[in-house]
Amino acid sequence: MNTIEYRLPQERRRVTEFPGPRSAALAERRKAVVGAGVASTLPVYVADADGGVIVDVDGNSLIDLGAGIAVTSVGASNPTVVDAVREQVGHFTHTCFMIAPYEGYIEVAEKLAELTPGDHDKRSVLFNSGAEAVENAVKIARHATGRDAVVVFDHAYHGRTNLTMALTAKSMPYKSGFGPFAPEVYRVPMSYPFREGLNVDGSEISGAQAAARAISVIEKQIGADNVAALLIEPIQGEGGFIVPADGFLPALSAWARAHGVVFIADEVQTGFTRTGAWFASEHEGIVPDLITMAKGIAGGLPLAAVTGRAELIDAVHPGGLGGTYGGNPVACAAALASMEQMETLDLNGRARAIEDTVTSRLTALADEIDIIGEVRGRGAMLAVEFVLPGGGRAPDAEATKSIAALALQDGVVILTCGTYGNVIRLLPPLVISDALLDEALTVLENSIRIVAEEN
Ligand code: PLZ
C-alpha cells in the first residue's frame, strides 16, 4: 500500500469504562429526543475518527472493524477526501442536478462507466442511499421490460424503504409491523454452502444445481415472461456474508439474459474494492445489466448510483428519474477523491492482503474451537459463523453476541449479521495499519476463546 498519513494515533486506548461520563450524558439526552426505533451498536459517542480508529467523547480510542458498515474504506477522514469536500463546499453545496447541473455528476458517471464490469455502452443515475439506488434499479428494469415481477433471494438485504423492505428477507428488525409491503416481489432459494443439504450421493450441491433450483421456482411459480428483474447481492451482506457456490451467479446471469430479465447486482456493500476487486461480480466473471452502489463510493458522504446498460437506463423518459439531492456536488467531489484514493493506495491489493491475514489467523483458530462453524468471505468482507458446540451446525446467536460484546469492552468495534444472528463480520477500513489489524484480531481471538470455554 502506498502509505497514508494518519492524523490520529493509531492505537487502542481505554481511559474510562464504556460508556464514559460524557457518553453516558449524551445517552441520557438522546433518550429524551431521539426515536427509540434507531438503535446504536456502540454505547459510546464519537468525537473523531481516522484510519483504523474511532475516538469517543471521553478520549477512548477504539479499533474500528466495521467502517460504518463498509462505508469508510478510504478512512473516515481521508485527507484527500477532506480536501475535495472543503474545496467543493467553498463553491456550492447544492444547486440540484435536475435544475442547475454541474461537472462533478458527469465525472462520477464517467468513472463508474470505466470501473464497472463490461465494456458495453453505460449510463448512470445518482441517488442518496443504497435503498434509493435499489428502488430506482427496479423502476428502470420495469420500465425497460414492461414487466412487473422482481425476483429476490432468501437472506437478501436491500434496504428499509417500502419497496426495499419487500425485497429484504428478514422480518426482525427490518419489516415486522411495517407492512403491507409492495407487491410482485418473489423470493427464491439462495446458494448458502454452509447451510445446504447434500446430494443423495453425499456430494455437495454445486452452484449450478443451486441456480437450477432457483430457476425452477421462478419458471414454475412466476413465469419467466413476467419477470422484470432478478436482483441479487453477489455476496450477501446483512444476511450473513454468504458467498454462493462457484457457478451460481454465472448460471443465473445466463438464464436472465436468455429470458430478457434484467440482472441487477446489488453491490451496495460489496462494491468499491471491499472484496479485493472493484466489484464482487468480477470474482465470478459476471457482467450485470444494472449495478446498484452506495456505501464505499464516497468515503462517508451520502451518495448512491445505478450504472448499467445504456438501452435500459435510457428507456426511461426524461424526468422519470431523479430527486432533490441525488448526486449532490459535495458527495460527488468526495466520490471522485475516494475512487482516486482507492487507485492510488491500491485498496484492491490491500483488501486481498487483509483477507490473507485474517483468514489465516481465524482458520487456524477454527481448528481448535468447535463453535466456529465456518470462516468465509472475500477481501476485507470476512465473516465467522458460530454454531452450538458438539459438531452440528445449529446457529448460536447468543455466543456471537457475547463475543462481539467482549471485543467491544476490550476496545474493538465488531459487527454481527446473519439471518440467524450468528455471524461476526469484519469490515475494517481498508487503510487500517497491519499492526492495528493484528491487535484487533488478537482481541477477537481472545473473546472467541473466552466464550467458547464458557459454552
Ligand atoms: N443493499 C446490499 O447492504 C445497506 C444496512 C444497515 P442504505 N446495508 C446496511 C441497516 O440496518 O439499515 C444495504 C446493503 C445492500 C442495500 C442497502 C441499503 O443501503 O444506504 O442503508 O439505504
Coordinates of C-alpha atoms and ligand atoms in Angstrom, one line a residue:
M1 CA 0.0 0.0 0.0
N2 CA 1.1 3.5 -0.9
T3 CA 1.1 4.9 2.6
I4 CA -1.5 7.2 4.1
E5 CA -0.7 9.8 6.8
Y6 CA -2.8 9.3 9.8
R7 CA -4.0 12.3 11.8
L8 CA -4.9 10.4 15.0
P9 CA -2.6 8.0 16.8
Q10 CA -3.5 4.5 15.5
E11 CA -3.9 2.9 18.9
R12 CA -6.4 1.1 21.1
R13 CA -6.6 3.2 24.3
R14 CA -9.1 2.8 27.1
V15 CA -9.3 5.7 29.6
T16 CA -12.8 5.1 31.0
E17 CA -15.4 2.4 31.5
F18 CA -17.8 2.1 28.5
P19 CA -19.7 4.3 28.4
G20 CA -17.6 7.1 30.0
P21 CA -19.2 10.0 31.7
R22 CA -19.6 12.2 28.6
S23 CA -21.0 9.3 26.5
A24 CA -23.4 8.5 29.4
A25 CA -24.6 12.1 29.5
L26 CA -25.2 12.0 25.7
A27 CA -27.1 8.8 26.1
E28 CA -29.4 10.5 28.6
R29 CA -30.0 13.4 26.3
R30 CA -30.6 11.1 23.4
K31 CA -33.3 9.2 25.3
A32 CA -35.3 12.3 25.6
V33 CA -35.3 13.3 22.0
V34 CA -34.2 10.6 19.6
G35 CA -36.7 8.0 18.4
A36 CA -36.3 4.6 20.1
G37 CA -36.5 2.8 16.8
V38 CA -33.0 3.9 15.9
A39 CA -30.6 1.7 17.8
S40 CA -26.8 2.0 18.1
T41 CA -24.3 -0.8 18.4
L42 CA -21.8 1.2 20.5
P43 CA -22.6 2.7 23.9
V44 CA -20.1 5.5 23.3
Y45 CA -20.4 8.6 21.2
V46 CA -17.9 9.6 18.6
A47 CA -15.6 12.7 18.7
D48 CA -13.2 11.8 15.9
A49 CA -12.3 9.0 13.5
D50 CA -9.3 8.4 11.3
G51 CA -7.6 5.4 9.6
G52 CA -8.5 2.4 11.8
V53 CA -9.7 4.2 14.9
I54 CA -12.8 5.8 16.3
V55 CA -12.1 8.2 19.3
D56 CA -15.0 8.7 21.7
V57 CA -16.0 11.9 23.6
D58 CA -14.3 10.6 26.7
G59 CA -11.0 10.1 24.9
N60 CA -11.2 6.3 24.4
S61 CA -9.7 5.1 21.1
L62 CA -11.3 2.0 19.6
I63 CA -10.2 -0.1 16.7
D64 CA -12.8 0.0 14.0
L65 CA -13.6 -3.3 12.2
G66 CA -16.9 -2.0 10.9
A67 CA -16.1 1.1 8.8
G68 CA -19.7 2.4 9.5
I69 CA -21.0 -0.8 7.8
A70 CA -18.5 -1.0 4.9
V71 CA -18.5 2.7 4.1
T72 CA -15.2 4.3 5.1
S73 CA -12.9 2.1 3.1
V74 CA -10.6 5.0 2.5
G75 CA -10.8 6.1 6.1
A76 CA -13.4 8.3 7.9
S77 CA -11.3 11.5 7.4
N78 CA -9.1 10.6 4.5
P79 CA -7.1 13.8 3.8
T80 CA -7.7 13.7 0.1
V81 CA -11.4 13.3 0.5
V82 CA -11.5 16.0 3.2
D83 CA -9.7 18.5 0.9
A84 CA -12.0 17.7 -2.0
V85 CA -15.1 18.3 0.2
R86 CA -13.7 21.5 1.6
E87 CA -12.9 22.8 -1.9
Q88 CA -16.4 22.0 -3.1
V89 CA -18.4 23.4 -0.1
G90 CA -16.5 26.6 -0.6
H91 CA -18.1 27.0 -4.0
F92 CA -21.6 25.5 -3.9
T93 CA -23.2 22.9 -1.6
H94 CA -26.2 22.3 -3.8
T95 CA -28.0 23.5 -6.9
C96 CA -30.0 20.4 -7.7
F97 CA -28.7 18.5 -10.8
M98 CA -32.3 18.5 -12.1
I99 CA -32.3 22.3 -12.0
A100 CA -28.7 23.5 -12.5
P101 CA -26.3 20.7 -13.5
Y102 CA -22.6 20.6 -12.8
E103 CA -19.5 18.7 -13.9
G104 CA -18.9 16.6 -10.8
Y105 CA -22.0 14.5 -11.5
I106 CA -20.8 13.8 -15.1
E107 CA -17.3 12.9 -13.8
V108 CA -18.7 10.4 -11.3
A109 CA -20.7 8.8 -14.1
E110 CA -17.6 8.7 -16.4
K111 CA -15.7 7.0 -13.6
L112 CA -18.5 4.5 -12.9
A113 CA -18.6 3.6 -16.6
E114 CA -14.9 2.9 -16.5
L115 CA -14.8 0.9 -13.3
T116 CA -17.9 -1.3 -13.5
P117 CA -17.7 -4.7 -15.3
G118 CA -18.3 -4.9 -19.0
D119 CA -17.3 -2.7 -22.0
H120 CA -20.8 -2.0 -23.3
D121 CA -22.3 1.5 -23.5
K122 CA -23.2 2.5 -20.0
R123 CA -25.3 5.2 -18.3
S124 CA -25.5 6.2 -14.6
V125 CA -28.0 7.9 -12.4
L126 CA -27.0 9.2 -8.9
F127 CA -29.0 9.0 -5.7
N128 CA -28.5 9.3 -1.9
S129 CA -28.8 5.9 -0.3
G130 CA -28.4 2.3 -1.2
A131 CA -32.2 1.7 -0.8
E132 CA -32.9 4.5 -3.2
A133 CA -30.5 3.1 -5.7
V134 CA -32.2 -0.3 -5.5
E135 CA -35.7 1.2 -5.8
N136 CA -34.5 3.0 -8.9
A137 CA -32.9 0.0 -10.5
V138 CA -36.2 -1.8 -10.1
K139 CA -38.1 1.2 -11.6
I140 CA -35.7 1.1 -14.6
A141 CA -36.0 -2.6 -15.1
R142 CA -39.8 -2.5 -15.0
H143 CA -39.9 0.5 -17.4
A144 CA -37.5 -1.1 -19.8
T145 CA -39.1 -4.5 -19.9
G146 CA -42.8 -3.6 -19.4
R147 CA -42.9 -6.5 -16.8
D148 CA -43.8 -6.4 -13.1
A149 CA -42.2 -9.3 -11.2
V150 CA -39.0 -8.9 -9.2
V151 CA -37.1 -12.0 -8.1
V152 CA -35.0 -11.8 -4.9
F153 CA -33.3 -14.4 -2.7
D154 CA -33.5 -15.9 0.8
H155 CA -31.3 -13.9 3.2
A156 CA -31.3 -10.9 1.0
Y157 CA -31.0 -7.4 2.3
H158 CA -31.8 -4.4 0.0
G159 CA -33.0 -1.6 2.3
R160 CA -35.7 -0.3 4.6
T161 CA -38.0 1.8 2.3
N162 CA -41.3 0.3 1.4
L163 CA -40.2 -1.4 -1.8
T164 CA -36.9 -2.4 -0.4
M165 CA -38.5 -3.9 2.8
A166 CA -40.4 -6.1 0.4
L167 CA -37.1 -7.1 -1.2
T168 CA -35.4 -7.7 2.1
A169 CA -35.9 -11.2 3.6
K170 CA -35.6 -10.8 7.4
S171 CA -38.6 -9.8 9.4
M172 CA -37.0 -8.6 12.6
P173 CA -35.9 -5.9 12.9
Y174 CA -36.4 -4.7 9.3
K175 CA -40.1 -5.5 8.4
S176 CA -42.1 -6.6 11.4
G177 CA -45.1 -4.3 11.9
F178 CA -44.2 -2.1 8.9
G179 CA -46.4 -3.8 6.2
P180 CA -48.2 -4.0 3.9
F181 CA -45.3 -4.4 1.5
A182 CA -45.0 -3.7 -2.2
P183 CA -46.4 -6.5 -4.4
E184 CA -44.9 -8.5 -7.2
V185 CA -41.8 -9.5 -5.2
Y186 CA -40.9 -13.2 -5.3
R187 CA -38.3 -14.9 -3.1
V188 CA -36.4 -17.9 -4.3
P189 CA -33.7 -20.1 -2.7
M190 CA -30.2 -18.9 -2.3
S191 CA -26.9 -20.8 -2.5
Y192 CA -25.6 -20.9 1.0
P193 CA -22.9 -23.6 1.0
F194 CA -22.6 -23.9 4.8
R195 CA -26.3 -24.5 5.2
E196 CA -27.1 -26.6 2.1
G197 CA -28.2 -30.2 2.3
L198 CA -26.2 -32.7 0.3
N199 CA -27.0 -34.6 -2.8
V200 CA -28.2 -38.2 -2.3
D201 CA -24.7 -39.5 -3.2
G202 CA -23.2 -37.3 -0.4
S203 CA -21.7 -34.7 -2.7
E204 CA -22.1 -31.0 -2.2
I205 CA -24.8 -29.1 -4.0
S206 CA -23.0 -27.2 -6.8
G207 CA -23.5 -23.6 -7.8
A208 CA -25.1 -24.8 -11.0
Q209 CA -27.5 -27.1 -9.1
A210 CA -28.5 -24.3 -6.7
A211 CA -29.1 -22.0 -9.6
A212 CA -31.3 -24.6 -11.3
R213 CA -33.3 -24.9 -8.1
A214 CA -33.9 -21.2 -8.0
I215 CA -34.7 -21.1 -11.8
S216 CA -37.2 -23.9 -11.4
V217 CA -39.1 -21.9 -8.7
I218 CA -39.0 -18.8 -11.0
E219 CA -40.3 -20.7 -14.0
K220 CA -43.0 -22.7 -12.2
Q221 CA -44.3 -20.1 -9.7
I222 CA -43.8 -16.8 -11.5
G223 CA -43.1 -17.5 -15.2
A224 CA -40.0 -16.1 -16.9
D225 CA -42.0 -13.8 -19.2
N226 CA -43.4 -12.0 -16.2
V227 CA -40.0 -11.2 -14.6
A228 CA -38.7 -7.7 -15.0
A229 CA -35.6 -8.2 -12.8
L230 CA -33.5 -10.7 -10.9
L231 CA -31.9 -8.8 -8.0
I232 CA -29.0 -10.3 -6.0
E233 CA -26.1 -9.4 -3.8
P234 CA -23.1 -11.2 -5.3
I235 CA -22.0 -11.8 -1.7
Q236 CA -24.9 -11.3 0.7
G237 CA -24.2 -8.8 3.4
E238 CA -26.7 -8.4 6.2
G239 CA -27.9 -11.9 5.6
G240 CA -24.6 -13.4 6.8
F241 CA -21.7 -12.7 4.4
I242 CA -22.9 -15.6 2.3
V243 CA -20.6 -16.4 -0.6
P244 CA -22.7 -18.5 -3.1
A245 CA -21.1 -21.7 -4.5
D246 CA -19.0 -21.1 -7.6
G247 CA -21.1 -21.0 -10.8
F248 CA -24.3 -19.9 -9.1
L249 CA -24.1 -16.3 -10.2
P250 CA -23.0 -17.1 -13.8
A251 CA -25.9 -19.6 -14.2
L252 CA -28.4 -17.1 -13.0
S253 CA -26.9 -14.3 -15.2
A254 CA -27.0 -16.6 -18.3
W255 CA -30.6 -17.5 -17.6
A256 CA -31.6 -13.9 -17.1
R257 CA -30.0 -12.9 -20.4
A258 CA -31.8 -15.8 -22.2
H259 CA -35.2 -14.7 -20.9
G260 CA -35.0 -10.9 -21.3
V261 CA -34.8 -10.5 -17.5
V262 CA -32.7 -7.6 -16.2
F263 CA -29.9 -8.9 -13.9
I264 CA -29.3 -6.4 -11.2
A265 CA -26.3 -6.9 -8.9
D266 CA -26.7 -5.1 -5.6
E267 CA -23.1 -4.1 -4.9
V268 CA -24.0 -1.5 -2.2
Q269 CA -22.0 -3.4 0.4
T270 CA -19.6 -5.3 -1.8
G271 CA -18.6 -2.6 -4.2
F272 CA -15.5 -0.3 -4.4
T273 CA -12.6 -2.5 -3.5
R274 CA -14.2 -4.0 -0.5
T275 CA -13.8 -7.6 -1.7
G276 CA -10.4 -7.1 -3.4
A277 CA -12.0 -6.2 -6.7
W278 CA -13.8 -3.0 -7.8
F279 CA -17.0 -5.1 -7.8
A280 CA -17.7 -8.6 -6.4
S281 CA -19.3 -9.5 -9.7
E282 CA -15.8 -9.7 -11.1
H283 CA -14.9 -12.7 -9.0
E284 CA -17.4 -14.8 -10.9
G285 CA -16.8 -13.1 -14.2
I286 CA -20.4 -11.8 -14.5
V287 CA -21.5 -8.6 -16.2
P288 CA -24.7 -7.4 -14.6
D289 CA -27.2 -5.4 -16.6
L290 CA -27.5 -2.9 -13.8
I291 CA -25.4 -2.4 -10.7
T292 CA -26.5 -0.6 -7.5
M293 CA -23.8 1.1 -5.5
A294 CA -23.6 3.3 -2.3
K295 CA -21.6 3.0 0.9
G296 CA -17.9 2.9 -0.1
I297 CA -18.4 5.1 -3.1
A298 CA -17.9 8.4 -1.4
G299 CA -15.8 8.0 1.7
G300 CA -18.7 8.5 4.0
L301 CA -20.8 11.1 2.2
P302 CA -24.2 10.0 1.2
L303 CA -24.1 9.1 -2.5
A304 CA -25.5 6.1 -4.4
A305 CA -25.7 5.1 -8.0
V306 CA -27.3 2.9 -10.6
T307 CA -25.0 2.1 -13.5
G308 CA -25.8 -0.1 -16.4
R309 CA -26.7 -0.8 -20.0
A310 CA -27.5 2.4 -21.8
E311 CA -30.5 0.9 -23.6
L312 CA -32.2 0.0 -20.3
I313 CA -31.5 3.2 -18.4
D314 CA -32.2 5.4 -21.4
A315 CA -35.5 3.7 -21.9
V316 CA -36.8 5.9 -19.1
H317 CA -38.5 9.2 -20.2
P318 CA -36.7 12.4 -19.4
G319 CA -37.7 13.5 -15.9
G320 CA -38.7 9.9 -14.9
L321 CA -35.7 9.6 -12.5
G322 CA -34.2 12.0 -10.0
G323 CA -34.6 13.6 -6.6
T324 CA -33.6 16.8 -4.9
Y325 CA -30.3 15.7 -3.6
G326 CA -29.3 12.9 -5.9
G327 CA -25.7 13.3 -7.0
N328 CA -25.1 16.2 -4.6
P329 CA -22.0 18.1 -5.6
V330 CA -20.2 17.7 -2.3
A331 CA -20.9 14.0 -2.3
C332 CA -19.7 13.8 -5.9
A333 CA -16.4 15.6 -5.0
A334 CA -16.0 13.1 -2.2
A335 CA -16.7 10.2 -4.5
L336 CA -14.1 11.3 -7.1
A337 CA -11.5 11.7 -4.3
S338 CA -12.4 8.3 -2.8
M339 CA -12.1 6.5 -6.1
E340 CA -8.8 8.2 -6.7
Q341 CA -7.5 7.1 -3.3
M342 CA -8.7 3.5 -4.0
E343 CA -6.5 3.6 -7.0
T344 CA -3.5 5.4 -5.5
L345 CA -3.4 3.3 -2.4
D346 CA -4.2 0.1 -4.3
L347 CA -7.0 -0.7 -1.9
N348 CA -7.9 -3.8 -4.0
G349 CA -4.5 -5.2 -3.2
R350 CA -4.9 -4.0 0.4
A351 CA -8.3 -5.8 0.7
R352 CA -6.6 -9.0 -0.6
A353 CA -3.8 -8.7 1.9
I354 CA -6.3 -8.2 4.7
E355 CA -8.1 -11.4 3.6
D356 CA -4.8 -13.3 3.8
T357 CA -4.0 -12.0 7.3
V358 CA -7.5 -12.5 8.7
T359 CA -8.3 -15.9 7.2
S360 CA -5.1 -17.5 8.1
R361 CA -5.4 -16.5 11.7
L362 CA -9.1 -17.3 12.0
T363 CA -9.0 -20.6 10.2
A364 CA -6.1 -21.7 12.5
L365 CA -8.4 -20.8 15.4
A366 CA -11.3 -22.7 13.9
D367 CA -9.2 -25.9 14.0
E368 CA -9.2 -25.6 17.8
I369 CA -12.6 -24.1 18.6
D370 CA -15.7 -26.1 17.7
I371 CA -18.2 -23.2 18.0
I372 CA -16.6 -21.8 14.8
G373 CA -18.7 -23.3 12.0
E374 CA -17.1 -21.5 9.1
V375 CA -14.7 -18.7 8.2
R376 CA -15.6 -17.2 4.9
G377 CA -15.7 -14.1 2.7
R378 CA -13.6 -12.2 0.2
G379 CA -11.1 -9.4 0.5
A380 CA -11.9 -7.3 3.6
M381 CA -15.5 -8.6 3.7
L382 CA -14.9 -11.5 6.1
A383 CA -17.0 -13.5 8.5
V384 CA -17.1 -16.1 11.1
E385 CA -20.3 -18.2 11.5
F386 CA -20.8 -19.6 15.0
V387 CA -22.6 -22.8 15.9
L388 CA -23.6 -24.6 19.1
P389 CA -20.8 -26.9 20.5
G390 CA -20.9 -30.5 19.5
G391 CA -20.1 -30.5 15.8
G392 CA -23.5 -29.7 14.4
R393 CA -24.5 -26.6 12.5
A394 CA -27.2 -25.2 14.8
P395 CA -26.7 -21.4 14.9
D396 CA -25.5 -19.8 18.1
A397 CA -26.7 -16.2 18.2
E398 CA -26.0 -15.9 21.9
A399 CA -22.3 -16.8 21.7
T400 CA -22.0 -14.4 18.7
K401 CA -23.5 -11.5 20.6
S402 CA -21.3 -12.3 23.7
I403 CA -18.1 -12.4 21.5
A404 CA -18.9 -9.0 19.9
A405 CA -19.7 -7.5 23.3
L406 CA -16.5 -8.8 24.9
A407 CA -14.4 -7.4 22.0
L408 CA -16.1 -4.1 22.3
Q409 CA -15.4 -4.0 26.0
D410 CA -11.8 -4.6 25.0
G411 CA -11.9 -1.6 22.6
V412 CA -12.6 -3.3 19.2
V413 CA -15.7 -2.5 17.2
I414 CA -17.1 -5.7 15.7
L415 CA -20.4 -6.1 14.0
T416 CA -22.7 -9.1 13.7
C417 CA -25.1 -10.1 11.0
G418 CA -26.9 -13.1 9.6
T419 CA -30.4 -14.4 9.2
Y420 CA -29.8 -16.3 12.4
G421 CA -27.8 -13.6 14.1
N422 CA -24.8 -15.9 14.4
V423 CA -22.2 -14.3 12.2
I424 CA -19.4 -11.9 13.1
R425 CA -18.4 -9.8 10.2
L426 CA -15.2 -7.9 9.7
L427 CA -15.3 -4.8 7.5
P428 CA -12.2 -2.8 8.5
P429 CA -11.4 0.4 6.8
L430 CA -9.0 -0.7 4.1
V431 CA -6.5 1.8 5.3
I432 CA -6.1 0.2 8.7
S433 CA -2.5 -0.5 9.6
D434 CA -1.2 -4.0 9.8
A435 CA -0.3 -3.5 13.5
L436 CA -3.8 -2.3 14.4
L437 CA -5.4 -5.1 12.5
D438 CA -3.2 -7.7 14.2
E439 CA -4.1 -6.2 17.6
A440 CA -7.8 -6.3 16.8
L441 CA -7.6 -9.9 15.7
T442 CA -5.9 -10.8 19.0
V443 CA -8.7 -9.2 20.9
L444 CA -11.3 -11.0 18.7
E445 CA -9.5 -14.4 19.2
N446 CA -9.4 -13.9 23.0
S447 CA -13.1 -13.1 23.0
I448 CA -13.9 -16.2 21.0
R449 CA -11.8 -18.4 23.3
I450 CA -13.5 -17.0 26.4
V451 CA -17.0 -17.5 25.1
A452 CA -16.0 -21.0 23.7
E453 CA -14.8 -22.0 27.1
E454 CA -18.0 -20.8 28.8
N455 CA -20.1 -22.8 26.4
Ligands
PLZ1 N1 -28.2 -3.1 -0.3 C1 -26.6 -4.9 -0.2 O1 -26.0 -3.8 2.4 C2 -27.3 -1.5 3.5 C3 -28.0 -1.6 6.4 C4 -27.9 -1.4 7.8 P1 -28.8 2.1 2.6 N2 -26.7 -2.3 4.4 C5 -26.6 -1.8 5.8 C6 -29.3 -1.2 8.4 O2 -29.6 -1.9 9.4 O3 -30.0 -0.3 8.0 C7 -27.6 -2.1 2.1 C8 -26.9 -3.2 1.6 C9 -27.3 -3.7 0.4 C10 -28.9 -2.0 0.1 C11 -28.6 -1.5 1.3 C12 -29.3 -0.2 1.7 O4 -28.4 0.8 1.8 O5 -27.8 3.1 2.2 O6 -28.7 1.8 4.0 O7 -30.2 2.5 2.2

